[in-house]
Amino acid sequence: MHDFQYHKPSSVADAVAALGSGEDATLVAGGMTLIPTLKQRLAAPSDLVDLSGVADLVGVRDKGDHVEIGAMTTHAAVAASPDVPGCLAELAGNIGDAQVRNRGTIGGSVANNDPTACYPSACLALNATIVTNSREIAADDYFTGMFETALEEGEIITAIRFPKPEAGKYMKFENPASRYALVGVFVAKTGGQVRVAVTGAGQDGVFRATDIESALSSNFSPDAVDSSTIDVDGLNGDIHASAEYRQHLIGVMAKRAVAACA
Amino acid sequence: MSETGIGASVKRKEDKRFLTGQGNYLHDIERPNQSYAYILRSPMAHAKINGIDTAAAAAAPGVLAVFTGADTAELGGIPCGWGVNNKDGSPMAEPKHPMLAEGKVRHVGDQVAVVIAETYEQAKDAAELIDVDYEELPAVVDMVKAISGDGPLVHDEAADNLCYDWELGDEAEVNQAFDGAAHVVSIDVTNNRLVPNAMEPRAAIGEYDKATGEYTLYTTSQNPHVIRLLMGAFVLGLPEHKLRVVAPDVGGGFGSKIYHYAEEAIVTWAAPKVGRPIKWVAERTESFMSDAHGRDHITHADLALDAEGKFLGLKVYTKANMGAYLSTFSTCVPTYLHSTLLAGVYTTPKIYSEVKAIFTNTVPVDAYRGAGRPEATYLLERLVSKAAWELGIDQVEIRRKNFIPKDAFPYQTPVALQYDSGDYDATLDKALELADYAGFPARKAEAAQRGKLRGIGFSTYVEACGIAPSAVVGSLGARAGLFESANVRVHPTGSVSIFTGSHSHGQGHETTFAQLVSETLGIPLDNIDIVHGDTNKVAFGMGTYGSRSLAVGGEAIMKALGKVTDKAKKIAAHIMEASEADIEFKDGKFTVAGTDKEMAFGEIALAAYVPHNFPHDQLEPGLEEQAFYDPMNFTYPGGCHICEVEVDPDTGVVEVVGMTAVDDVGRVINPMIVEGQIHGGLAQGIGQALLEACVYDEDGQLVTGSYMDYCMPRADDLPDFKAATTETLCAHNSLGVKGCGEVGAIGSPPSVINAVLDALRDRGVSDIAMPATPQAVWKALKAAETPMAAE
Ligand SMILES: Cc1cc2nc3c(=O)[nH]c(=O)nc-3n(C[C@H](O)[C@H](O)[C@H](O)COP(=O)(O)OP(=O)(O)OC[C@H]3O[C@@H](n4cnc5c(N)ncnc54)[C@H](O)[C@@H]3O)c2cc1C
């Protein structure tokens, strides 16, 4: 890896300042995605701003109708938290392996918006709000493409707010090699509204399967999924799964998720 | 049976140091004043190098030297250890495999330049400053295209990218057997290319002692003496007495660390140039693109049967990918280790095999756990199961009907090998019982209620290992002998050091070999040390591969131990004033027959080194013996693997729900170690069948260049194995041992695929390629559905 300047601020304000100081400064959270990229010399930031010293960013807070999860909360902590809705805790508990779950953070995952990551589907399906140092962004407005988000330069995610659903389930079909989501479908019913988000499959990253949503809105049952369609255009194809196979898996995973919600 | 002798499940002596982090692996070795090498590798599969500008790199901080092919062109190429002739008797094409690319790169990962610096990071930083002027050329990855006549040429001197076009048997004669056949069953199979993925990446340290003129190479090798010979004699021109090769604790090899690699020659050659020891350690990404890959065959085969299902003849046409250059043993894998095994466990009287070895712009391919035998077993066992399904014969019956009967040994096959012993019905019977074959229909019905398709698959195999009788392999083109050496040094107080030419890199030799000594000399394991992996300590060695360590290396130890006990008897006779013929040696004690005189082994050892009254004209002092053992034949482990799978038809996911392996590996010295070897082999076999595939795109880029895309088997991909052994003794070695290192990987893949096909048969699926990934299974099911839907 190339040399960089290392900063370890203890507040969000200091982190923002540090980010602005370098010509090409980058945040590091758990480092599970960033550090391999540095080691492979695919990125060469001038400054690394480590968020692990910002205590305010860690923890799960129960706010009645929603939970607020600090950006620096690890996957393991989310999985173990009694305050987190079960479907979300279960998702966190199946990310990567124990080492990854003990270092990787929800903020890092959502900021990175890997098209095969799990959390983005939870944010969309649960209609989460991404809270940053300067504003609040609705999930629907936040994920803007593969590895692309609405975050501005120098903006830091501080927390994510998830409304508590009546029912919800994430079904992940793992890429056999990486065990990221080859196709992941998050089905949630919150305040009577059904939202279905698909990760791993879209050329532009996570998306809402609106046709399945409307089928399920009138009939929340696995069979209803059969009557909906997923457009194969816009789906990703690679050596592990063609677009057609992903299209098929979205249906299967959606049905299984609905069945598990019942 | 003693608690530490033959047949005891002694816990592995070496595990204490491995499990507590005390192993001495290559990267643990730090030489005084050591520098570091970084190898710049080609990002392109095929390109001309019009020039390399290293000036900026050479001037970068910490850099000691930068070398390119221009500096090493005078040296020899990396040699191939086995010559194979074409059908017409002409020799194979054998283009130079340069240490550093000379004018052209031929695969992604081909080494282009080396930067040597004070630190590894400095070497790597400087390598970014090297400007290579590449002129990209069209690449060829596909074997069929490579030999089509209009593909790009990997080497100008290999017309049509053909390394050789070889055959075994008489095609016309085999065709006659087909003429009278009631049935002919044909199959096309691909044996998928695999990346070996040893846990420890390859690494090397080169060092030169100005005072003595001695070079030392520390390397992650399965056979340090072979590396000394190949690198010393063929590449660098260094004599053996000035070249020491050390292979310390090595973290897995699976074949990939047999071969002599360019990096070993580079660090050894460059060490005197920079006047410092030089360490190179592969990064995992480099391992993917520079360790010799395995398998990669495409085969068409035809089997002729009579009306009752007896095999009459077999024809096998194989294309074998050599990659861009010939690795050390690459050429013998598809020929002498593959075609000679095509009789399998069957009495097929007439067999013909043709092998075309082909150059492509990919990483060189060489032996990988099983080497040639998995490819033969896979095509044969797929073909036998296919024949059973097509003819409506039971899977088990068709096999039994064609087995070589147990009273037919020694059995001469039509493909050169003579099997010495085996009882294929016995392994099959035991496997059927362990796998509860009788209960399969009930399990299938129960699975169907859960929406799962359940299938059972068989593989009854034999393999040829204990590599190898020098006379035989010499007549077949091997440029080396395949004996083994051992030295037994009895120390004055009775402890023993064994110097073996075998090399342990996970096999547990320090335990198994010590058990041989404990059994023979009647001394405790703690008094025995197994020394290996250093050409300055061990007289000579051909190393460890081809499941040869016990059957060849162990036999060499037994032979040397025999010489030691003979000598010890002479000493005992002298001291106890008896005739040598009256000395008996048992349980560590020398006794004089018919008397109560006895001496312990330790007393004799001491006497050997305190020879105060030895008759020096008849008895030499000391107790140390050397032996070389050259086997008379290969050994032939065999067995039956039965796999049971459940397929989820909605997703295509295959779950291995049962894996039974009954193997006849001859006499078992340590049952726990044998079981461990078989478990590891099964994991690799299941990995090949369901998970692992090395994929190149059309331009020769390695698509599966990391674990994000290359799928290794993990514990939760595997069921609890049922592993057992049956025993027929090897007829031509003293221990009766056959070898167990590769059987798991050789026998299991066809059992897995046959199980998948058995599960999918009802849905009209008749073929699936390895690896049978969820996507592949889903596609096969979908393709089988479509025509029916049209009806
Ligand atoms: C072996 C392995 C398996 C994995 N499997 C899965 C899986 O199955 N499913 C899955 O979803 N993920 C998986 N991951 C990814 C894992 O969840 C990572 O932890 C996650 O993607 C990144 O989180 P991090 O905290 O490590 O972020 P880092 O790597 O530190 O940072 C990632 C990026 O986010 C930015 N960033 C970090 N925090 C913030 C913030 N608060 N505000 C703004 N930007 C920020 C960084 O600048 C960087 O660009 C896996 C990773 C590995 C190594």
mmCIF file with all atom_site columns, C-alpha atoms and ligand atoms in Angstrom, chain A residues 26-34 51 71 75 95-96 100 104-105 107-109 111-112 117-118 151 155-157 172 179-180, ligand 1:
data_model
loop_
_atom_site.group_PDB
_atom_site.id
_atom_site.type_symbol
_atom_site.label_atom_id
_atom_site.label_alt_id
_atom_site.label_comp_id
_atom_site.label_asym_id
_atom_site.label_entity_id
_atom_site.label_seq_id
_atom_site.pdbx_PDB_ins_code
_atom_site.Cartn_x
_atom_site.Cartn_y
_atom_site.Cartn_z
_atom_site.occupancy
_atom_site.B_iso_or_equiv
_atom_site.pdbx_formal_charge
_atom_site.auth_seq_id
_atom_site.auth_comp_id
_atom_site.auth_asym_id
_atom_site.auth_atom_id
_atom_site.pdbx_PDB_model_num
ATOM   1  C CA  . THR A 1 26  ? -10.855 8.983   2.908  1.00 0.00 ? 26  THR A CA  1
ATOM   2  C CA  . LEU A 1 27  ? -12.749 7.675   5.914  1.00 0.00 ? 27  LEU A CA  1
ATOM   3  C CA  . VAL A 1 28  ? -11.950 4.282   7.303  1.00 0.00 ? 28  VAL A CA  1
ATOM   4  C CA  . ALA A 1 29  ? -14.495 2.479   9.448  1.00 0.00 ? 29  ALA A CA  1
ATOM   5  C CA  . GLY A 1 30  ? -13.998 -1.287  9.888  1.00 0.00 ? 30  GLY A CA  1
ATOM   6  C CA  . GLY A 1 31  ? -11.565 -1.303  6.988  1.00 0.00 ? 31  GLY A CA  1
ATOM   7  C CA  . MET A 1 32  ? -12.926 -4.596  5.679  1.00 0.00 ? 32  MET A CA  1
ATOM   8  C CA  . THR A 1 33  ? -13.477 -3.181  2.229  1.00 0.00 ? 33  THR A CA  1
ATOM   9  C CA  . LEU A 1 34  ? -11.059 -0.279  2.222  1.00 0.00 ? 34  LEU A CA  1
ATOM   10 C CA  . LEU A 1 51  ? -13.713 6.840   12.740 1.00 0.00 ? 51  LEU A CA  1
ATOM   11 C CA  . ALA A 1 71  ? -22.682 4.226   11.815 1.00 0.00 ? 71  ALA A CA  1
ATOM   12 C CA  . HIS A 1 75  ? -22.335 -6.259  12.178 1.00 0.00 ? 75  HIS A CA  1
ATOM   13 C CA  . ILE A 1 95  ? -22.602 -11.118 6.683  1.00 0.00 ? 95  ILE A CA  1
ATOM   14 C CA  . GLY A 1 96  ? -19.166 -12.528 5.919  1.00 0.00 ? 96  GLY A CA  1
ATOM   15 C CA  . VAL A 1 100 ? -15.659 -9.437  9.195  1.00 0.00 ? 100 VAL A CA  1
ATOM   16 C CA  . GLY A 1 104 ? -17.202 -4.302  9.530  1.00 0.00 ? 104 GLY A CA  1
ATOM   17 C CA  . THR A 1 105 ? -19.728 -1.550  10.269 1.00 0.00 ? 105 THR A CA  1
ATOM   18 C CA  . GLY A 1 107 ? -22.011 2.825   8.117  1.00 0.00 ? 107 GLY A CA  1
ATOM   19 C CA  . GLY A 1 108 ? -19.150 1.423   6.049  1.00 0.00 ? 108 GLY A CA  1
ATOM   20 C CA  . SER A 1 109 ? -21.435 -0.991  4.289  1.00 0.00 ? 109 SER A CA  1
ATOM   21 C CA  . ALA A 1 111 ? -21.497 4.168   2.414  1.00 0.00 ? 111 ALA A CA  1
ATOM   22 C CA  . ASN A 1 112 ? -19.796 1.657   0.156  1.00 0.00 ? 112 ASN A CA  1
ATOM   23 C CA  . ALA A 1 117 ? -23.957 -6.211  -0.033 1.00 0.00 ? 117 ALA A CA  1
ATOM   24 C CA  . CYS A 1 118 ? -26.797 -7.075  2.306  1.00 0.00 ? 118 CYS A CA  1
ATOM   25 C CA  . LEU A 1 151 ? -23.340 11.298  -0.102 1.00 0.00 ? 151 LEU A CA  1
ATOM   26 C CA  . GLU A 1 155 ? -20.182 13.914  4.218  1.00 0.00 ? 155 GLU A CA  1
ATOM   27 C CA  . ILE A 1 156 ? -20.168 11.366  7.043  1.00 0.00 ? 156 ILE A CA  1
ATOM   28 C CA  . ILE A 1 157 ? -22.922 8.902   7.875  1.00 0.00 ? 157 ILE A CA  1
ATOM   29 C CA  . LYS A 1 172 ? -29.922 -14.395 0.804  1.00 0.00 ? 172 LYS A CA  1
ATOM   30 C CA  . ARG A 1 179 ? -20.717 -15.622 -0.013 1.00 0.00 ? 179 ARG A CA  1
ATOM   31 C CA  . TYR A 1 180 ? -21.876 -12.101 -0.666 1.00 0.00 ? 180 TYR A CA  1
HETATM 32 C C1  . LIG C 2 .   ? -14.536 -11.757 3.548  1.00 0.00 ? 1   LIG C C1  1
HETATM 33 C C2  . LIG C 2 .   ? -15.622 -10.715 3.493  1.00 0.00 ? 1   LIG C C2  1
HETATM 34 C C3  . LIG C 2 .   ? -16.926 -11.107 3.365  1.00 0.00 ? 1   LIG C C3  1
HETATM 35 C C4  . LIG C 2 .   ? -17.938 -10.178 3.320  1.00 0.00 ? 1   LIG C C4  1
HETATM 36 N N1  . LIG C 2 .   ? -19.216 -10.620 3.161  1.00 0.00 ? 1   LIG C N1  1
HETATM 37 C C5  . LIG C 2 .   ? -20.212 -9.708  3.104  1.00 0.00 ? 1   LIG C C5  1
HETATM 38 C C6  . LIG C 2 .   ? -21.566 -10.121 2.964  1.00 0.00 ? 1   LIG C C6  1
HETATM 39 O O1  . LIG C 2 .   ? -21.878 -11.324 2.916  1.00 0.00 ? 1   LIG C O1  1
HETATM 40 N N2  . LIG C 2 .   ? -22.517 -9.177  2.902  1.00 0.00 ? 1   LIG C N2  1
HETATM 41 C C7  . LIG C 2 .   ? -22.220 -7.853  2.990  1.00 0.00 ? 1   LIG C C7  1
HETATM 42 O O2  . LIG C 2 .   ? -23.125 -7.050  2.963  1.00 0.00 ? 1   LIG C O2  1
HETATM 43 N N3  . LIG C 2 .   ? -20.952 -7.426  3.131  1.00 0.00 ? 1   LIG C N3  1
HETATM 44 C C8  . LIG C 2 .   ? -19.945 -8.320  3.194  1.00 0.00 ? 1   LIG C C8  1
HETATM 45 N N4  . LIG C 2 .   ? -18.665 -7.891  3.362  1.00 0.00 ? 1   LIG C N4  1
HETATM 46 C C9  . LIG C 2 .   ? -18.403 -6.447  3.432  1.00 0.00 ? 1   LIG C C9  1
HETATM 47 C C10 . LIG C 2 .   ? -18.437 -5.992  4.895  1.00 0.00 ? 1   LIG C C10 1
HETATM 48 O O3  . LIG C 2 .   ? -19.765 -5.946  5.326  1.00 0.00 ? 1   LIG C O3  1
HETATM 49 C C11 . LIG C 2 .   ? -17.737 -4.656  5.078  1.00 0.00 ? 1   LIG C C11 1
HETATM 50 O O4  . LIG C 2 .   ? -17.589 -4.541  6.433  1.00 0.00 ? 1   LIG C O4  1
HETATM 51 C C12 . LIG C 2 .   ? -18.469 -3.459  4.552  1.00 0.00 ? 1   LIG C C12 1
HETATM 52 O O5  . LIG C 2 .   ? -18.747 -3.526  3.203  1.00 0.00 ? 1   LIG C O5  1
HETATM 53 C C13 . LIG C 2 .   ? -17.638 -2.202  4.768  1.00 0.00 ? 1   LIG C C13 1
HETATM 54 O O6  . LIG C 2 .   ? -17.669 -1.844  6.095  1.00 0.00 ? 1   LIG C O6  1
HETATM 55 P P1  . LIG C 2 .   ? -16.399 -1.346  6.850  1.00 0.00 ? 1   LIG C P1  1
HETATM 56 O O7  . LIG C 2 .   ? -16.850 -0.834  8.165  1.00 0.00 ? 1   LIG C O7  1
HETATM 57 O O8  . LIG C 2 .   ? -15.369 -2.402  6.877  1.00 0.00 ? 1   LIG C O8  1
HETATM 58 O O9  . LIG C 2 .   ? -15.955 -0.102  5.936  1.00 0.00 ? 1   LIG C O9  1
HETATM 59 P P2  . LIG C 2 .   ? -14.546 0.378   5.382  1.00 0.00 ? 1   LIG C P2  1
HETATM 60 O O10 . LIG C 2 .   ? -13.912 -0.697  4.578  1.00 0.00 ? 1   LIG C O10 1
HETATM 61 O O11 . LIG C 2 .   ? -13.751 0.963   6.450  1.00 0.00 ? 1   LIG C O11 1
HETATM 62 O O12 . LIG C 2 .   ? -15.032 1.514   4.447  1.00 0.00 ? 1   LIG C O12 1
HETATM 63 C C14 . LIG C 2 .   ? -15.739 1.265   3.251  1.00 0.00 ? 1   LIG C C14 1
HETATM 64 C C15 . LIG C 2 .   ? -16.030 2.576   2.533  1.00 0.00 ? 1   LIG C C15 1
HETATM 65 O O13 . LIG C 2 .   ? -17.025 3.314   3.226  1.00 0.00 ? 1   LIG C O13 1
HETATM 66 C C16 . LIG C 2 .   ? -16.536 4.617   3.593  1.00 0.00 ? 1   LIG C C16 1
HETATM 67 N N5  . LIG C 2 .   ? -17.106 4.887   4.920  1.00 0.00 ? 1   LIG C N5  1
HETATM 68 C C17 . LIG C 2 .   ? -16.948 4.111   6.008  1.00 0.00 ? 1   LIG C C17 1
HETATM 69 N N6  . LIG C 2 .   ? -17.660 4.611   7.029  1.00 0.00 ? 1   LIG C N6  1
HETATM 70 C C18 . LIG C 2 .   ? -18.275 5.723   6.576  1.00 0.00 ? 1   LIG C C18 1
HETATM 71 C C19 . LIG C 2 .   ? -19.171 6.658   7.158  1.00 0.00 ? 1   LIG C C19 1
HETATM 72 N N7  . LIG C 2 .   ? -19.564 6.549   8.413  1.00 0.00 ? 1   LIG C N7  1
HETATM 73 N N8  . LIG C 2 .   ? -19.613 7.665   6.386  1.00 0.00 ? 1   LIG C N8  1
HETATM 74 C C20 . LIG C 2 .   ? -19.238 7.792   5.114  1.00 0.00 ? 1   LIG C C20 1
HETATM 75 N N9  . LIG C 2 .   ? -18.404 6.919   4.507  1.00 0.00 ? 1   LIG C N9  1
HETATM 76 C C21 . LIG C 2 .   ? -17.928 5.913   5.234  1.00 0.00 ? 1   LIG C C21 1
HETATM 77 C C22 . LIG C 2 .   ? -15.054 4.488   3.532  1.00 0.00 ? 1   LIG C C22 1
HETATM 78 O O14 . LIG C 2 .   ? -14.456 5.725   3.241  1.00 0.00 ? 1   LIG C O14 1
HETATM 79 C C23 . LIG C 2 .   ? -14.850 3.492   2.434  1.00 0.00 ? 1   LIG C C23 1
HETATM 80 O O15 . LIG C 2 .   ? -14.881 4.124   1.193  1.00 0.00 ? 1   LIG C O15 1
HETATM 81 C C24 . LIG C 2 .   ? -17.634 -8.810  3.421  1.00 0.00 ? 1   LIG C C24 1
HETATM 82 C C25 . LIG C 2 .   ? -16.320 -8.404  3.554  1.00 0.00 ? 1   LIG C C25 1
HETATM 83 C C26 . LIG C 2 .   ? -15.310 -9.334  3.596  1.00 0.00 ? 1   LIG C C26 1
HETATM 84 C C27 . LIG C 2 .   ? -13.902 -8.862  3.768  1.00 0.00 ? 1   LIG C C27 1
#
